[in-house]
mmCIF file of C-alpha atoms and ligand atoms in Angstrom:
data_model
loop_
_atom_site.group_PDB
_atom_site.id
_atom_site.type_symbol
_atom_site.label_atom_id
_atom_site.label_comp_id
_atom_site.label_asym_id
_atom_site.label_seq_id
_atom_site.Cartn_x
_atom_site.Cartn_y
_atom_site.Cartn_z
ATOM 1 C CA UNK A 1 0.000 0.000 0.000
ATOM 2 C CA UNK A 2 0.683 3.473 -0.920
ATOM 3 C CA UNK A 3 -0.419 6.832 0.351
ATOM 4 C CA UNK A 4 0.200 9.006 -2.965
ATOM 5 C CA UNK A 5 -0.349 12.742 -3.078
ATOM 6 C CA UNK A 6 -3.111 13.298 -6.114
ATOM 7 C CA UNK A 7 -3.922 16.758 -5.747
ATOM 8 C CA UNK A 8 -1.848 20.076 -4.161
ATOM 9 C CA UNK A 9 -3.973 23.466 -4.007
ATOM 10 C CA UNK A 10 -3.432 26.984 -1.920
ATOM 11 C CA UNK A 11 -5.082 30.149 -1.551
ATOM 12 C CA UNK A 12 -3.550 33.281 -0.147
ATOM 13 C CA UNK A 13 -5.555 36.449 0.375
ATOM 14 C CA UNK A 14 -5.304 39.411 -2.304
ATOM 15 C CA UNK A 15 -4.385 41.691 0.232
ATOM 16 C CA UNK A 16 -0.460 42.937 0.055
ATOM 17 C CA UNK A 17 1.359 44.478 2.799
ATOM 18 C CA UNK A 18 4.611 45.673 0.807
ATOM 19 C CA UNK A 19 7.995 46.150 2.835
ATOM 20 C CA UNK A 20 7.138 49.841 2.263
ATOM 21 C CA UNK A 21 4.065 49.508 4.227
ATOM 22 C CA UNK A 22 6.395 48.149 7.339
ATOM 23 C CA UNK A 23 8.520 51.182 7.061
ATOM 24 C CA UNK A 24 5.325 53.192 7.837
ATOM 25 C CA UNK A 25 4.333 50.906 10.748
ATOM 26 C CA UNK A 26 7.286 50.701 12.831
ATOM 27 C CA UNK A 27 11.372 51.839 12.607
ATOM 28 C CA UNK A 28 12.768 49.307 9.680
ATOM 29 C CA UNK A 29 13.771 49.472 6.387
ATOM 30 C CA UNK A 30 13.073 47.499 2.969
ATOM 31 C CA UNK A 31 16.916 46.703 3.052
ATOM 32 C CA UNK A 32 16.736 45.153 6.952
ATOM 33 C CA UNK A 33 13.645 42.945 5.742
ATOM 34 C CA UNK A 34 15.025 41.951 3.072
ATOM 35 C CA UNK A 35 18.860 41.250 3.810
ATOM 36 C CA UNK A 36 17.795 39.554 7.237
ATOM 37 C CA UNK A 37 14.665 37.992 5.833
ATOM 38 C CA UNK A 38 14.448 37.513 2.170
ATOM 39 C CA UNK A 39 10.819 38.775 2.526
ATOM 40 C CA UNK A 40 9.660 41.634 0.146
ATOM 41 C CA UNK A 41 5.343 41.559 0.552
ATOM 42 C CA UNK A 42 3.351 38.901 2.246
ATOM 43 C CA UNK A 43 -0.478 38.895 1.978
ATOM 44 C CA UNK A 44 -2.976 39.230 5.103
ATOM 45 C CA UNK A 45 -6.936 38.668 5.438
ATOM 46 C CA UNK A 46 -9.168 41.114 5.159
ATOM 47 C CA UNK A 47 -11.879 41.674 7.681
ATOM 48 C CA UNK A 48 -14.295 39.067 7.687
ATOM 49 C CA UNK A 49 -12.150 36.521 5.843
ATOM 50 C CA UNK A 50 -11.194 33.448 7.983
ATOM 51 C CA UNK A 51 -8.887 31.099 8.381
ATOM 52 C CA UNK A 52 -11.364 28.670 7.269
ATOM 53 C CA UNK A 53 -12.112 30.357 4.617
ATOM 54 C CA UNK A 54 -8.621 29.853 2.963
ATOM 55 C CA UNK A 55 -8.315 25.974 3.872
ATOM 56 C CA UNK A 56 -12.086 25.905 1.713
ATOM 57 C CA UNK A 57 -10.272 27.096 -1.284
ATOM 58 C CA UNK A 58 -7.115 25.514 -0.597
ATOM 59 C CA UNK A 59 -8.752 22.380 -0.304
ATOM 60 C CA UNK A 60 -11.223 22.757 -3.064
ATOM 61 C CA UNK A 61 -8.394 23.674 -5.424
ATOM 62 C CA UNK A 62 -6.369 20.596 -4.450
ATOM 63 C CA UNK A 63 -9.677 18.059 -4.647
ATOM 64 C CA UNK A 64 -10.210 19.632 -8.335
ATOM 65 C CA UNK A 65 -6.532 18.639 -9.198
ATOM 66 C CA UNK A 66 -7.083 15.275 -7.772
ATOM 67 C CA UNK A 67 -10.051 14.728 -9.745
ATOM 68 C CA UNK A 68 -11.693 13.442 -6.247
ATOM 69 C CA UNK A 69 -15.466 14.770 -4.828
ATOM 70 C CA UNK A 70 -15.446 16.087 -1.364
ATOM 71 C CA UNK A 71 -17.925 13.114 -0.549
ATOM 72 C CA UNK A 72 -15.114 10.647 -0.900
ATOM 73 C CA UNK A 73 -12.591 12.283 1.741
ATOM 74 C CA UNK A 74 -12.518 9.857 5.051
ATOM 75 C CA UNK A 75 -10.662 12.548 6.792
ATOM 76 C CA UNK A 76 -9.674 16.013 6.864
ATOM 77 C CA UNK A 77 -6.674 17.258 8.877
ATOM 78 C CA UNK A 78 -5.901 20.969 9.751
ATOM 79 C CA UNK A 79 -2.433 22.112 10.734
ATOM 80 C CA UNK A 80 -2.839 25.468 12.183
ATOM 81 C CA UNK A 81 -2.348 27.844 15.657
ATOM 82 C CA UNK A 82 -5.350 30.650 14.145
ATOM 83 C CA UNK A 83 -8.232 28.386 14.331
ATOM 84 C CA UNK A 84 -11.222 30.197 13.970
ATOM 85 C CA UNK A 85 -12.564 29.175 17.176
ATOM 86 C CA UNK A 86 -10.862 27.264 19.964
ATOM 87 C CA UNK A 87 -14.211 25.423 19.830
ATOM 88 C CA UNK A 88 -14.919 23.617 17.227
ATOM 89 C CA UNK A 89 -11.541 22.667 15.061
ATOM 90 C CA UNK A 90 -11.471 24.665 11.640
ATOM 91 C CA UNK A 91 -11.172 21.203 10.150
ATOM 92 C CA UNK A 92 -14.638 20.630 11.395
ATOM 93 C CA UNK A 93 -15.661 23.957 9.944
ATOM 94 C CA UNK A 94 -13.751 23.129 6.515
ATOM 95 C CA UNK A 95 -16.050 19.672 6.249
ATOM 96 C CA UNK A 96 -19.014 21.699 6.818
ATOM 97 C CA UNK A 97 -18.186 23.877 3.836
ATOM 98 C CA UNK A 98 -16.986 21.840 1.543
ATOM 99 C CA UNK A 99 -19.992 19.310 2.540
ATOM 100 C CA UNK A 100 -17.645 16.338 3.408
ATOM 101 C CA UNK A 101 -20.029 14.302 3.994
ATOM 102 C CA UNK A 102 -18.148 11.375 5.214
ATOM 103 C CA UNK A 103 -15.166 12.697 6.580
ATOM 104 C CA UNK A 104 -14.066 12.559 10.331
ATOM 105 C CA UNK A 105 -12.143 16.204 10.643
ATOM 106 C CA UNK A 106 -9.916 17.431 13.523
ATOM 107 C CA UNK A 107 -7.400 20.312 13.927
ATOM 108 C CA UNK A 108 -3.562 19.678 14.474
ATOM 109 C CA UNK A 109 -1.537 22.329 16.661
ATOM 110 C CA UNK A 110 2.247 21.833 15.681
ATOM 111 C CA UNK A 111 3.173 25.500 14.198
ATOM 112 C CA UNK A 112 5.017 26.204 11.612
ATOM 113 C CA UNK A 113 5.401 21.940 11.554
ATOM 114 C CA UNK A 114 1.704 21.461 11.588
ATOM 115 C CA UNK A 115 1.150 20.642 7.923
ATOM 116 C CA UNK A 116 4.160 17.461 7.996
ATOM 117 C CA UNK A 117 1.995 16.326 10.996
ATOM 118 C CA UNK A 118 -1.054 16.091 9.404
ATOM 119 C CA UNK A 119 0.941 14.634 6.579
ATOM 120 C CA UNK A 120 2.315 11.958 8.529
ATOM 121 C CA UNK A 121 -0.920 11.108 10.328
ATOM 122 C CA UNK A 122 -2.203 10.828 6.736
ATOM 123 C CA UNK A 123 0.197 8.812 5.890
ATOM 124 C CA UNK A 124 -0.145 5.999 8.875
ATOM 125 C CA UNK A 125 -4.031 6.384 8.604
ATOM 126 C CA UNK A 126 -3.671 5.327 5.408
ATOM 127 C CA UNK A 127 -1.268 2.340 5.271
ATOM 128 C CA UNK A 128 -3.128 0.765 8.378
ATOM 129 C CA UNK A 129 -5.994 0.250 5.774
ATOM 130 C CA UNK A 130 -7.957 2.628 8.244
ATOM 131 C CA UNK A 131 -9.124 5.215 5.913
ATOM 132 C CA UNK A 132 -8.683 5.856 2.036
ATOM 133 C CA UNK A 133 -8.268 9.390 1.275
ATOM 134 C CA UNK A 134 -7.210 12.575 3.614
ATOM 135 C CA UNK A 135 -7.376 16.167 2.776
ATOM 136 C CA UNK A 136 -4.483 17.791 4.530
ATOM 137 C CA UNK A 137 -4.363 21.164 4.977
ATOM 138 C CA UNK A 138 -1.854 23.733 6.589
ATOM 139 C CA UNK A 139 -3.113 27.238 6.644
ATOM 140 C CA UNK A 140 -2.829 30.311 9.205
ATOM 141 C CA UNK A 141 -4.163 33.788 9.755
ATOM 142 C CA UNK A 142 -1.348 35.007 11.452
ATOM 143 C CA UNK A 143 -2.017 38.868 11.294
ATOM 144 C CA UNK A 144 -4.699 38.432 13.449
ATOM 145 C CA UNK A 145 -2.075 37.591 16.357
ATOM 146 C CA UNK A 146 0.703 39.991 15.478
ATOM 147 C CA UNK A 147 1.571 42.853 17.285
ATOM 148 C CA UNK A 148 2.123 45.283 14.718
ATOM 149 C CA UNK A 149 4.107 47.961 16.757
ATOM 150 C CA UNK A 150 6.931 45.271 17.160
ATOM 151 C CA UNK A 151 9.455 45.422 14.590
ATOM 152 C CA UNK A 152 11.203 42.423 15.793
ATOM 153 C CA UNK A 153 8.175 39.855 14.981
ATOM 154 C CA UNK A 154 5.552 42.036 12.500
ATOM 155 C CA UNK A 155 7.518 42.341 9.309
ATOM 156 C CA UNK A 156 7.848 38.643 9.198
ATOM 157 C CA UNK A 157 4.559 37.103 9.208
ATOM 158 C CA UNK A 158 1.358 36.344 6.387
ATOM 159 C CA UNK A 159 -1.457 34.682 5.916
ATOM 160 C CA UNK A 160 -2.603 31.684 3.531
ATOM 161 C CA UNK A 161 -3.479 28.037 2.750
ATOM 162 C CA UNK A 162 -1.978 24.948 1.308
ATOM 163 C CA UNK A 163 -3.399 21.330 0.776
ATOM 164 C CA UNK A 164 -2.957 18.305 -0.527
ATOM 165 C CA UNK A 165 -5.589 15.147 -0.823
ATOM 166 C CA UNK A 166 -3.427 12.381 -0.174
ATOM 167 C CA UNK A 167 -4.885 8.665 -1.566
ATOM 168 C CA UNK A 168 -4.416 4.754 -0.838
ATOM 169 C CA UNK A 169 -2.850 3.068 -3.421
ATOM 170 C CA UNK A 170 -2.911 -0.665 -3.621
ATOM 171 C CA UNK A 171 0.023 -1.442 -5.317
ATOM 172 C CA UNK A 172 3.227 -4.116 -4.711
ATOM 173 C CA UNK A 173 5.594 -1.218 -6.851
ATOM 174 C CA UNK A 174 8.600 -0.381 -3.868
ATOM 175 C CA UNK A 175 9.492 2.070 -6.299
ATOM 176 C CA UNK A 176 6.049 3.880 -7.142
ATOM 177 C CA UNK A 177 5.237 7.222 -6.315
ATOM 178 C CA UNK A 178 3.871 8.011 -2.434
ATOM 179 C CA UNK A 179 5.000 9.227 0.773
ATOM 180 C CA UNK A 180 8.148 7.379 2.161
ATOM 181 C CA UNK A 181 9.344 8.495 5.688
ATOM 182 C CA UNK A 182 8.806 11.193 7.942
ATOM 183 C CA UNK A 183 10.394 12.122 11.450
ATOM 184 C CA UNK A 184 9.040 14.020 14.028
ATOM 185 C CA UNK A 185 10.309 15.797 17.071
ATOM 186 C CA UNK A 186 9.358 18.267 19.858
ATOM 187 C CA UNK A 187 11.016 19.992 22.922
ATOM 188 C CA UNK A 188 8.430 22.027 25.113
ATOM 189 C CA UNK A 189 10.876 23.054 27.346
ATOM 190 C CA UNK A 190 11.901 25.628 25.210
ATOM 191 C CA UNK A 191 7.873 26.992 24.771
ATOM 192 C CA UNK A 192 9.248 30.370 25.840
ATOM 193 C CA UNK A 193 11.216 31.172 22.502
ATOM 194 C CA UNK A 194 7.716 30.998 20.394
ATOM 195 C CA UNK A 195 4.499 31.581 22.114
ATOM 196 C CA UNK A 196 1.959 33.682 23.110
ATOM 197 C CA UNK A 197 1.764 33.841 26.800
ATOM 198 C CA UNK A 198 -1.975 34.990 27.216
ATOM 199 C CA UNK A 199 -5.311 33.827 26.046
ATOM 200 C CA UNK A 200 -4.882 30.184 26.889
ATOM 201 C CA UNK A 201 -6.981 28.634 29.855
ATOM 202 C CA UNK A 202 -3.772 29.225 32.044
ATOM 203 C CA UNK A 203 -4.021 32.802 31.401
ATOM 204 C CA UNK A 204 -7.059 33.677 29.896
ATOM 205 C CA UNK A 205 -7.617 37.157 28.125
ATOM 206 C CA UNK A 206 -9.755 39.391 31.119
ATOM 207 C CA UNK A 207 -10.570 42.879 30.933
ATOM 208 C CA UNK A 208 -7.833 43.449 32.577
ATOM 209 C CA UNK A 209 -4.907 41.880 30.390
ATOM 210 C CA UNK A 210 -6.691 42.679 27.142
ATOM 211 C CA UNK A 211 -4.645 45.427 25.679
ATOM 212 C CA UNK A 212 -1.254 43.663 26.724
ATOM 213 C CA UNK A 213 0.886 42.598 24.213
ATOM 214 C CA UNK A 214 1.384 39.701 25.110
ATOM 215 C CA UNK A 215 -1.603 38.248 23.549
ATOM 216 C CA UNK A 216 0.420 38.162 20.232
ATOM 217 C CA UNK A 217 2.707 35.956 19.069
ATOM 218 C CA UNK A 218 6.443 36.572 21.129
ATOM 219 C CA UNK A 219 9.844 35.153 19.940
ATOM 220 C CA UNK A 220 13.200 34.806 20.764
ATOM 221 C CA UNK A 221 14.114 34.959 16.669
ATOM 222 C CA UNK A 222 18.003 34.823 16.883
ATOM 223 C CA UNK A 223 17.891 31.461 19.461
ATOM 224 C CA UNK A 224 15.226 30.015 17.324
ATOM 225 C CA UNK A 225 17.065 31.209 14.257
ATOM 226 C CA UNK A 226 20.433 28.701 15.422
ATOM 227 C CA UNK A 227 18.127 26.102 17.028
ATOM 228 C CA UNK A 228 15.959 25.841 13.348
ATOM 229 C CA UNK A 229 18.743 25.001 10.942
ATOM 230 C CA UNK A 230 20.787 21.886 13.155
ATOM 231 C CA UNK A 231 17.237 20.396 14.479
ATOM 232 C CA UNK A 232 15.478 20.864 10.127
ATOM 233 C CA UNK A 233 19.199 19.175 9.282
ATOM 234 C CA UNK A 234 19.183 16.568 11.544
ATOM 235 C CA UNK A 235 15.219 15.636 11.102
ATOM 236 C CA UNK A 236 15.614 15.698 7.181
ATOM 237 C CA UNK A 237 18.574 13.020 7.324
ATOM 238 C CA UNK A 238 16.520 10.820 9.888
ATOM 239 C CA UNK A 239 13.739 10.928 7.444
ATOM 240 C CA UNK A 240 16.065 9.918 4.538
ATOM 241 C CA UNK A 241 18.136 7.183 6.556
ATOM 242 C CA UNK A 242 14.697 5.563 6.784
ATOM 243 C CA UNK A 243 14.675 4.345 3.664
ATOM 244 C CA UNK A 244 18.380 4.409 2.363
ATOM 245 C CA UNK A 245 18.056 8.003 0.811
ATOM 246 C CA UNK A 246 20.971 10.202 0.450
ATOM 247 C CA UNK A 247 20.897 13.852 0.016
ATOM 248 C CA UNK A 248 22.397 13.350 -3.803
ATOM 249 C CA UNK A 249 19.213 11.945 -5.068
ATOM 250 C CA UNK A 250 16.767 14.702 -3.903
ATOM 251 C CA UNK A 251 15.272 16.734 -6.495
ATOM 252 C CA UNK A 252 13.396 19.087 -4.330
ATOM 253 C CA UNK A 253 13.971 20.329 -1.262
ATOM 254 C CA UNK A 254 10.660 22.268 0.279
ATOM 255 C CA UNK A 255 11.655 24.012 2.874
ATOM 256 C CA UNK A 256 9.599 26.226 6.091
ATOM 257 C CA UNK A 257 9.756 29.596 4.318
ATOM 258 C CA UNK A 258 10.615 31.504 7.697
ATOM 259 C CA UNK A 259 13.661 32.981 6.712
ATOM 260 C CA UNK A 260 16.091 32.639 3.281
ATOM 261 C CA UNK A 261 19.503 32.486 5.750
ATOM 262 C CA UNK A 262 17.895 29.801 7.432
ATOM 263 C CA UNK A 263 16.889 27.928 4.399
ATOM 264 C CA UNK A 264 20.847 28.336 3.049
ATOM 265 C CA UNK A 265 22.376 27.443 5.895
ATOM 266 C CA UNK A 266 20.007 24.272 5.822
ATOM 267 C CA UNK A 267 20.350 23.204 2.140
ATOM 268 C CA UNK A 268 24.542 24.153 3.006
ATOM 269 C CA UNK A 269 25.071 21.840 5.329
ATOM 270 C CA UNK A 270 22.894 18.689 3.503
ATOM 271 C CA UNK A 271 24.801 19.565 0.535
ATOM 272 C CA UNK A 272 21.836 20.952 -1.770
ATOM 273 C CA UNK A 273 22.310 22.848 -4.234
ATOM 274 C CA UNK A 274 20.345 26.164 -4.563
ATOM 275 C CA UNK A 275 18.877 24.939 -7.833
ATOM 276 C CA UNK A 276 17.028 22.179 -6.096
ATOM 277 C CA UNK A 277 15.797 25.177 -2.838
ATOM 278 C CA UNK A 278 12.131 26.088 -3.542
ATOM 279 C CA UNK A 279 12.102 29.274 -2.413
ATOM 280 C CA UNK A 280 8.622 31.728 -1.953
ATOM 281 C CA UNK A 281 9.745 33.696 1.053
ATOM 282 C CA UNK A 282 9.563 36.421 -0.977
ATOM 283 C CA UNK A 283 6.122 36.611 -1.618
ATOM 284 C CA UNK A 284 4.543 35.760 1.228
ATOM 285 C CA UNK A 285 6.803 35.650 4.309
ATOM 286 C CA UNK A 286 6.620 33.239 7.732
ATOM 287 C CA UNK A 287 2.872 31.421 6.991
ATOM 288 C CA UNK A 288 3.671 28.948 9.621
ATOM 289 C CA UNK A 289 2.288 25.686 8.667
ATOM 290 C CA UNK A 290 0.742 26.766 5.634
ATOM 291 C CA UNK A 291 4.471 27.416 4.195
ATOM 292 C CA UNK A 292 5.121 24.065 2.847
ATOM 293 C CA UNK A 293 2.228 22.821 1.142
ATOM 294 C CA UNK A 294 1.474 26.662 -0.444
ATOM 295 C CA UNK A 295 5.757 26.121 -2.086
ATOM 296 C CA UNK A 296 4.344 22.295 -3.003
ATOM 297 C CA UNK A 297 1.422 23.333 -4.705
ATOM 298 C CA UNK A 298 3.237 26.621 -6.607
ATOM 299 C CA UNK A 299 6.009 23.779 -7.320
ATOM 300 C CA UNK A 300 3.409 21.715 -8.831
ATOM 301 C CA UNK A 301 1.869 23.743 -11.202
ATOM 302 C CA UNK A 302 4.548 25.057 -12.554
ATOM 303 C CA UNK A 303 5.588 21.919 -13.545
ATOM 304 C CA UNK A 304 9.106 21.315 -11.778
ATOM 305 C CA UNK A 305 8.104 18.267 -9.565
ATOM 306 C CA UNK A 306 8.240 15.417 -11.921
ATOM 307 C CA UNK A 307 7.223 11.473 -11.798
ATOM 308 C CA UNK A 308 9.901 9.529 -9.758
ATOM 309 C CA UNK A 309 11.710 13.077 -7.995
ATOM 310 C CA UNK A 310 12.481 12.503 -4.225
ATOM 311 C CA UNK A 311 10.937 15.501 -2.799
ATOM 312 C CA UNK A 312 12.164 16.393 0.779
ATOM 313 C CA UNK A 313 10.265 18.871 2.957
ATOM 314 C CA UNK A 314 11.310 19.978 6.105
ATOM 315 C CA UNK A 315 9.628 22.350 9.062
ATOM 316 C CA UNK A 316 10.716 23.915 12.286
ATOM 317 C CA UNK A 317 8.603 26.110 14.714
ATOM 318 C CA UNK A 318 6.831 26.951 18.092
ATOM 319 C CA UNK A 319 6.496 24.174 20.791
ATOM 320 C CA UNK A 320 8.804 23.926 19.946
ATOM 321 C CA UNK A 321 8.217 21.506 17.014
ATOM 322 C CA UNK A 322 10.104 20.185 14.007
ATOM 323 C CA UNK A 323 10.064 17.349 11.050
ATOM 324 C CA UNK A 324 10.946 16.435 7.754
ATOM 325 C CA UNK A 325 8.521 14.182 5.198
ATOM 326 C CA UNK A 326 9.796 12.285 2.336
ATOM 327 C CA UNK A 327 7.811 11.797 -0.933
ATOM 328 C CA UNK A 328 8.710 10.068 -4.052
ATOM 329 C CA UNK A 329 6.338 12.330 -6.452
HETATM 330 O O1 UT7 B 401 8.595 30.020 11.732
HETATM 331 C C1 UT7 B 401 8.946 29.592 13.001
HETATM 332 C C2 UT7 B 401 10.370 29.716 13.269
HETATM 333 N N1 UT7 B 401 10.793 31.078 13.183
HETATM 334 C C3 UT7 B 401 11.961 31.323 12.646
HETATM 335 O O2 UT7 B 401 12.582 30.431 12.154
HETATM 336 C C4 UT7 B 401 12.519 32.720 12.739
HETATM 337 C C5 UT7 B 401 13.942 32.640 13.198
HETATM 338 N N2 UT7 B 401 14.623 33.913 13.379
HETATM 339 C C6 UT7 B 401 14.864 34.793 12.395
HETATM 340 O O3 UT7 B 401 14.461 34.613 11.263
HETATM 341 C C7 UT7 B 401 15.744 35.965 12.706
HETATM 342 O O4 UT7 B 401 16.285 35.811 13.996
HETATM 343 C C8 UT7 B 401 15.013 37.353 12.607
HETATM 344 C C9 UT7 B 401 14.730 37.673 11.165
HETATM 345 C C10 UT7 B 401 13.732 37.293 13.407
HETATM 346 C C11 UT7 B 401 15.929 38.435 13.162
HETATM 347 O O5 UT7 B 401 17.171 38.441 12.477
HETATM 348 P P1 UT7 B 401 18.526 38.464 13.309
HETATM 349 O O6 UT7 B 401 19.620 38.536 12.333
HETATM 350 O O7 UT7 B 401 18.498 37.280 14.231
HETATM 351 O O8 UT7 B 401 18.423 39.837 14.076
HETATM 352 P P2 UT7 B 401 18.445 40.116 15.642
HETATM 353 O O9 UT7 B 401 17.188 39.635 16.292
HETATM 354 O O10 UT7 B 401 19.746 39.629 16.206
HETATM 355 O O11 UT7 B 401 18.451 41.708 15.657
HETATM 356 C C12 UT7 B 401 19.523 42.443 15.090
HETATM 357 C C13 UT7 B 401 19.171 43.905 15.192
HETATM 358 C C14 UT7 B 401 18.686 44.325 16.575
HETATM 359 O O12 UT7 B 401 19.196 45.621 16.835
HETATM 360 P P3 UT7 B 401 20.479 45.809 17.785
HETATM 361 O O13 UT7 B 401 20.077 45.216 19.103
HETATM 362 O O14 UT7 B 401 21.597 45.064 17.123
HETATM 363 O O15 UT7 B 401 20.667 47.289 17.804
HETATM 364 C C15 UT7 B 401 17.197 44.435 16.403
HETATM 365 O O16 UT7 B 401 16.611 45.351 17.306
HETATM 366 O O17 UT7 B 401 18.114 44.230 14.291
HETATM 367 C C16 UT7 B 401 17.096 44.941 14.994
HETATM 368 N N3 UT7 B 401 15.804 44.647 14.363
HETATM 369 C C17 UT7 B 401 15.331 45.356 13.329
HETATM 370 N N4 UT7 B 401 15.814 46.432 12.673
HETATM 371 C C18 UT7 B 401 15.080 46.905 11.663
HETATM 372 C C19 UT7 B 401 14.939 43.648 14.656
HETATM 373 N N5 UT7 B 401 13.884 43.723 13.824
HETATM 374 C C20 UT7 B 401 14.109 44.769 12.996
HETATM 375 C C21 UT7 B 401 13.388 45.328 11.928
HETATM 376 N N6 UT7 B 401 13.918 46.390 11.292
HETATM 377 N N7 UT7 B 401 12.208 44.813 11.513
#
């Protein structure tokens, strides 16, 4: 058995916020985003759009690639930290609207790793013969919990969607296309370095605490910045040793688009070429989990990800969380 990606989709909101906006906002500069970041615009909601809203379209988009009706999905998973509502999961809300019929749905809070969590719970869903096809989704409204009078955090983060429907496959082929290995780790004694302290049952927002900033998202970038590139290196050649992989005979590598020095220093050290980086940073900044399947799906209709390419993604964020997923397109 196989679990074979069929279908990639993503949506991102129209609205731009341009570097030049930032400079506006808070004390920063085009050339600081840029030469720290690699970021130039990233795209936010508008009111009344939801994070819901953009895993619909993301997931309709990558259902209509896969040829596959909404009835037939068993499952639909949601990586995300913006749910619409703590109660119920957006993934519930995203069966609703798309009228997934049949579907179990539940949310999956990993950060910026949340979409190659919901990949890999696909993924052993489906090769226990449990369920036959998952729409897996990673999406975020991040600018609706970032402080935008801190430099240090606001110029970094977007909004958007990415999905995939991933499908059983009976098949005997060791060599056909489907998703191979994935590793996943987490260290929650570092929570501190990525969070937002308030709003949570163990402080909840009160009248009180309301206009503190700490109910937006806080981080410790520079220690996350050195922590991200050893633990994305380290989970990406776990995933590989898995099934006797080396870095040589990757095609693609899909990184977390949280920051281009991190991606470098992470495609350095496993010895990948730049030509094989998918980079989007550019565009659309730090979506958190919706980072890696929006740079799949943009991958995938252009064209570049061909029949038989090892395609390695690999994610690192708040918890803190990381992992890497291997695919043989
Ligand atoms: O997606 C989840 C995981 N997240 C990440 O992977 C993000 C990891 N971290 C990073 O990407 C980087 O650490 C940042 C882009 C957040 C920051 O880059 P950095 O090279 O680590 O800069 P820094 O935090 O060490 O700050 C350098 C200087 C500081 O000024 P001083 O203290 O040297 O005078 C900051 O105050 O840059 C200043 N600074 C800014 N200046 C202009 C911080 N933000 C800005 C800004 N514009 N927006």
């Amino acid at each position: 058995m196989n679990a074979v990606i069929r279908g990639t989709g993503a949506c991102t909101p129209e609205k731009v916020l341009t570097n030049a906006d930032f400079e506006k906002m808070v004390d920063t500069s085009d050339d600081w985003i840029v030469s720290r970041t690699g970021i130039k615009e990233r795209r936010v909601v508008s009111s009344g759009e939801s994070n819901s809203d953009l895993c619909f379209k993301a997931g309709q988009n990558a259902l209509e690639m896969a040829n596959i009706s909404a009835e037939d999905l068993d499952m639909i998973i949601v990586g995300t930290v913006t749910p619409d509502y703590y109660l119920p999961s957006t993934a519930a809300l995203v069966q609703d609207k798309l009228k997934a019929l049949n579907s179990a749905a539940f949310d999956v809070v990993a950060a910026c790793a949340g979409f190659l969590h919901g990949l890999s719970i696909a993924r052993g869903f489906i090769l226990n013969g449990n369920v036959k096809r998952v729409l897996v989704i990673g999406s975020e409204v991040l600018s609706r919990i970032t402080d935008y009078t801190d430099r240090s955090t606001c110029v970094l983060f977007g909004d958007g969607a990415g999905a995939v429907v991933v499908e059983a496959e009976e098949t005997g082929d060791q060599n056909g296309s489907g998703l191979l290995s994935s590793y996943l780790r987490a260290d929650g004694s570092k929570k501190e370095l990525l969070w937002i302290p308030i709003g949570g049952s163990t402080n909840p927002i009160t009248p009180h605490n309301v206009e503190a900033r700490e109910r937006y998202i806080m981080m410790s970038g520079n220690e996350i910045y050195k922590l991200a590139v050893r633990a994305m290196c380290d989970a990406a050649l776990r995933a590989l040793d898995q099934v006797g992989i080396n870095t040589e005979q990757i095609s693609w590598l899909i990184p977390h688009q949280a920051n281009i020095r991190i991606i470098e220093g992470v495609a350095r050290r496993l010895k990948i070429p730049d030509r094989k980086v998918y980079l989007n940073i550019e565009k659309y900044g730090n979506t958190s989990a919706a980072s890696v399947p929006i740079a799949l799906d943009e991958a995938n209709r252009k064209g570049m990800l061909k029949k038989g390419d090892y395609i390695l993604m690999v994610a690192f964020g708040g918890g803190l969380t990381w992992g890497a997923s291997l695919v043989r397109w």
